[in-house]
């Protein structure tokens, strides 16, 4: 699966990587529900760091559609809340 981090780039991730990403995703959802911007930034940073750690960078000159798009670490509480609301599956930022 190809994951894009807004304003940064793309990474290819194996399906096995998503279990760890889901734990961070749950923390993001919890931070949004509680309205805790500091906690959201911390959880979002941890999620993006995990994508970078386990993923393989897709070269900039490669034309590949993203299967999943994530906000950057500077996303606000309001932006992530809207992002989650747009996800009709109710699965947070990470599917599954």
PDB file of C-alpha atoms in Angstrom:
ATOM      1  CA  UNK A   1       0.000   0.000   0.000  1.00  0.00           C
ATOM      2  CA  UNK A   2       1.251   3.493  -0.789  1.00  0.00           C
ATOM      3  CA  UNK A   3       0.807   6.039   1.986  1.00  0.00           C
ATOM      4  CA  UNK A   4       1.217   9.773   1.427  1.00  0.00           C
ATOM      5  CA  UNK A   5       2.042  12.221   4.188  1.00  0.00           C
ATOM      6  CA  UNK A   6       0.810  15.629   3.107  1.00  0.00           C
ATOM      7  CA  UNK A   7       3.551  18.104   2.211  1.00  0.00           C
ATOM      8  CA  UNK A   8       6.194  15.400   2.554  1.00  0.00           C
ATOM      9  CA  UNK A   9       6.037  12.405   0.226  1.00  0.00           C
ATOM     10  CA  UNK A  10       5.007   8.783  -0.191  1.00  0.00           C
ATOM     11  CA  UNK A  11       6.015   5.472   1.400  1.00  0.00           C
ATOM     12  CA  UNK A  12       5.233   1.883   0.487  1.00  0.00           C
ATOM     13  CA  UNK A  13       4.084  -0.163   3.486  1.00  0.00           C
ATOM     14  CA  UNK A  14       3.421  -3.867   3.881  1.00  0.00           C
ATOM     15  CA  UNK A  15       0.046  -4.918   5.258  1.00  0.00           C
ATOM     16  CA  UNK A  16       1.737  -6.096   8.469  1.00  0.00           C
ATOM     17  CA  UNK A  17       2.741  -2.507   9.293  1.00  0.00           C
ATOM     18  CA  UNK A  18      -0.839  -1.443   9.829  1.00  0.00           C
ATOM     19  CA  UNK A  19      -1.300  -3.127  13.210  1.00  0.00           C
ATOM     20  CA  UNK A  20       1.199  -0.727  14.791  1.00  0.00           C
ATOM     21  CA  UNK A  21      -0.264   2.210  12.877  1.00  0.00           C
ATOM     22  CA  UNK A  22      -3.744   1.436  14.201  1.00  0.00           C
ATOM     23  CA  UNK A  23      -2.559   1.858  17.794  1.00  0.00           C
ATOM     24  CA  UNK A  24      -1.394   5.392  16.955  1.00  0.00           C
ATOM     25  CA  UNK A  25      -4.638   6.001  15.073  1.00  0.00           C
ATOM     26  CA  UNK A  26      -6.674   5.123  18.167  1.00  0.00           C
ATOM     27  CA  UNK A  27      -4.643   7.621  20.183  1.00  0.00           C
ATOM     28  CA  UNK A  28      -5.331  10.295  17.537  1.00  0.00           C
ATOM     29  CA  UNK A  29      -9.066   9.611  17.667  1.00  0.00           C
ATOM     30  CA  UNK A  30      -9.025   9.771  21.467  1.00  0.00           C
ATOM     31  CA  UNK A  31      -7.142  13.087  21.420  1.00  0.00           C
ATOM     32  CA  UNK A  32      -9.653  14.540  18.964  1.00  0.00           C
ATOM     33  CA  UNK A  33     -12.590  13.345  21.074  1.00  0.00           C
ATOM     34  CA  UNK A  34     -11.112  14.946  24.183  1.00  0.00           C
ATOM     35  CA  UNK A  35     -10.132  18.145  22.347  1.00  0.00           C
ATOM     36  CA  UNK A  36      -6.487  17.828  23.429  1.00  0.00           C
ATOM     37  CA  UNK A  37      -4.356  19.541  20.762  1.00  0.00           C
ATOM     38  CA  UNK A  38      -1.034  18.708  22.479  1.00  0.00           C
ATOM     39  CA  UNK A  39      -1.922  15.024  22.706  1.00  0.00           C
ATOM     40  CA  UNK A  40      -3.095  15.068  19.076  1.00  0.00           C
ATOM     41  CA  UNK A  41       0.212  16.518  17.875  1.00  0.00           C
ATOM     42  CA  UNK A  42       2.137  13.912  19.849  1.00  0.00           C
ATOM     43  CA  UNK A  43       0.016  11.017  18.526  1.00  0.00           C
ATOM     44  CA  UNK A  44       0.099  12.293  14.957  1.00  0.00           C
ATOM     45  CA  UNK A  45       3.876  12.721  15.114  1.00  0.00           C
ATOM     46  CA  UNK A  46       4.218   9.144  16.424  1.00  0.00           C
ATOM     47  CA  UNK A  47       2.018   7.824  13.593  1.00  0.00           C
ATOM     48  CA  UNK A  48       3.999   9.640  10.913  1.00  0.00           C
ATOM     49  CA  UNK A  49       7.315   8.588  12.466  1.00  0.00           C
ATOM     50  CA  UNK A  50       6.134   4.966  12.318  1.00  0.00           C
ATOM     51  CA  UNK A  51       5.212   5.320   8.628  1.00  0.00           C
ATOM     52  CA  UNK A  52       8.681   6.696   7.915  1.00  0.00           C
ATOM     53  CA  UNK A  53      10.346   3.981  10.017  1.00  0.00           C
ATOM     54  CA  UNK A  54       8.625   0.925   8.539  1.00  0.00           C
ATOM     55  CA  UNK A  55       7.945   2.211   5.041  1.00  0.00           C
ATOM     56  CA  UNK A  56      10.089   2.439   1.941  1.00  0.00           C
ATOM     57  CA  UNK A  57      10.284   5.879   0.347  1.00  0.00           C
ATOM     58  CA  UNK A  58       8.670   6.140  -3.078  1.00  0.00           C
ATOM     59  CA  UNK A  59      11.058   8.128  -5.310  1.00  0.00           C
ATOM     60  CA  UNK A  60       9.890  11.645  -6.166  1.00  0.00           C
ATOM     61  CA  UNK A  61      10.108  10.895  -9.888  1.00  0.00           C
ATOM     62  CA  UNK A  62       7.734   7.920  -9.539  1.00  0.00           C
ATOM     63  CA  UNK A  63       4.112   8.498 -10.507  1.00  0.00           C
ATOM     64  CA  UNK A  64       2.109   6.400  -8.078  1.00  0.00           C
ATOM     65  CA  UNK A  65      -1.381   6.955  -6.728  1.00  0.00           C
ATOM     66  CA  UNK A  66      -1.650   7.007  -2.955  1.00  0.00           C
ATOM     67  CA  UNK A  67      -3.879   4.398  -1.339  1.00  0.00           C
ATOM     68  CA  UNK A  68      -3.988   6.368   1.898  1.00  0.00           C
ATOM     69  CA  UNK A  69      -3.314  10.048   2.632  1.00  0.00           C
ATOM     70  CA  UNK A  70      -2.375  11.277   6.102  1.00  0.00           C
ATOM     71  CA  UNK A  71      -2.242  14.846   7.396  1.00  0.00           C
ATOM     72  CA  UNK A  72       1.124  16.343   8.269  1.00  0.00           C
ATOM     73  CA  UNK A  73       2.281  16.717  11.875  1.00  0.00           C
ATOM     74  CA  UNK A  74       1.187  20.361  12.006  1.00  0.00           C
ATOM     75  CA  UNK A  75      -2.486  19.518  11.389  1.00  0.00           C
ATOM     76  CA  UNK A  76      -4.780  21.212  13.874  1.00  0.00           C
ATOM     77  CA  UNK A  77      -7.471  19.633  15.986  1.00  0.00           C
ATOM     78  CA  UNK A  78     -10.141  21.146  13.713  1.00  0.00           C
ATOM     79  CA  UNK A  79      -8.421  19.844  10.576  1.00  0.00           C
ATOM     80  CA  UNK A  80      -8.077  16.290  11.909  1.00  0.00           C
ATOM     81  CA  UNK A  81     -11.642  16.373  13.226  1.00  0.00           C
ATOM     82  CA  UNK A  82     -12.827  17.282   9.707  1.00  0.00           C
ATOM     83  CA  UNK A  83     -10.543  14.615   8.210  1.00  0.00           C
ATOM     84  CA  UNK A  84     -12.099  11.983  10.466  1.00  0.00           C
ATOM     85  CA  UNK A  85     -15.625  13.216   9.716  1.00  0.00           C
ATOM     86  CA  UNK A  86     -14.960  12.849   5.973  1.00  0.00           C
ATOM     87  CA  UNK A  87     -14.063   9.188   6.507  1.00  0.00           C
ATOM     88  CA  UNK A  88     -17.473   7.587   6.212  1.00  0.00           C
ATOM     89  CA  UNK A  89     -16.180   4.159   7.274  1.00  0.00           C
ATOM     90  CA  UNK A  90     -15.626   5.456  10.816  1.00  0.00           C
ATOM     91  CA  UNK A  91     -12.221   3.746  10.954  1.00  0.00           C
ATOM     92  CA  UNK A  92     -10.102   6.764  11.834  1.00  0.00           C
ATOM     93  CA  UNK A  93      -7.177   7.751   9.637  1.00  0.00           C
ATOM     94  CA  UNK A  94      -5.970   4.167   9.148  1.00  0.00           C
ATOM     95  CA  UNK A  95      -8.341   1.559   7.684  1.00  0.00           C
ATOM     96  CA  UNK A  96      -8.792  -1.734   9.491  1.00  0.00           C
TER      97      UNK A  96
END
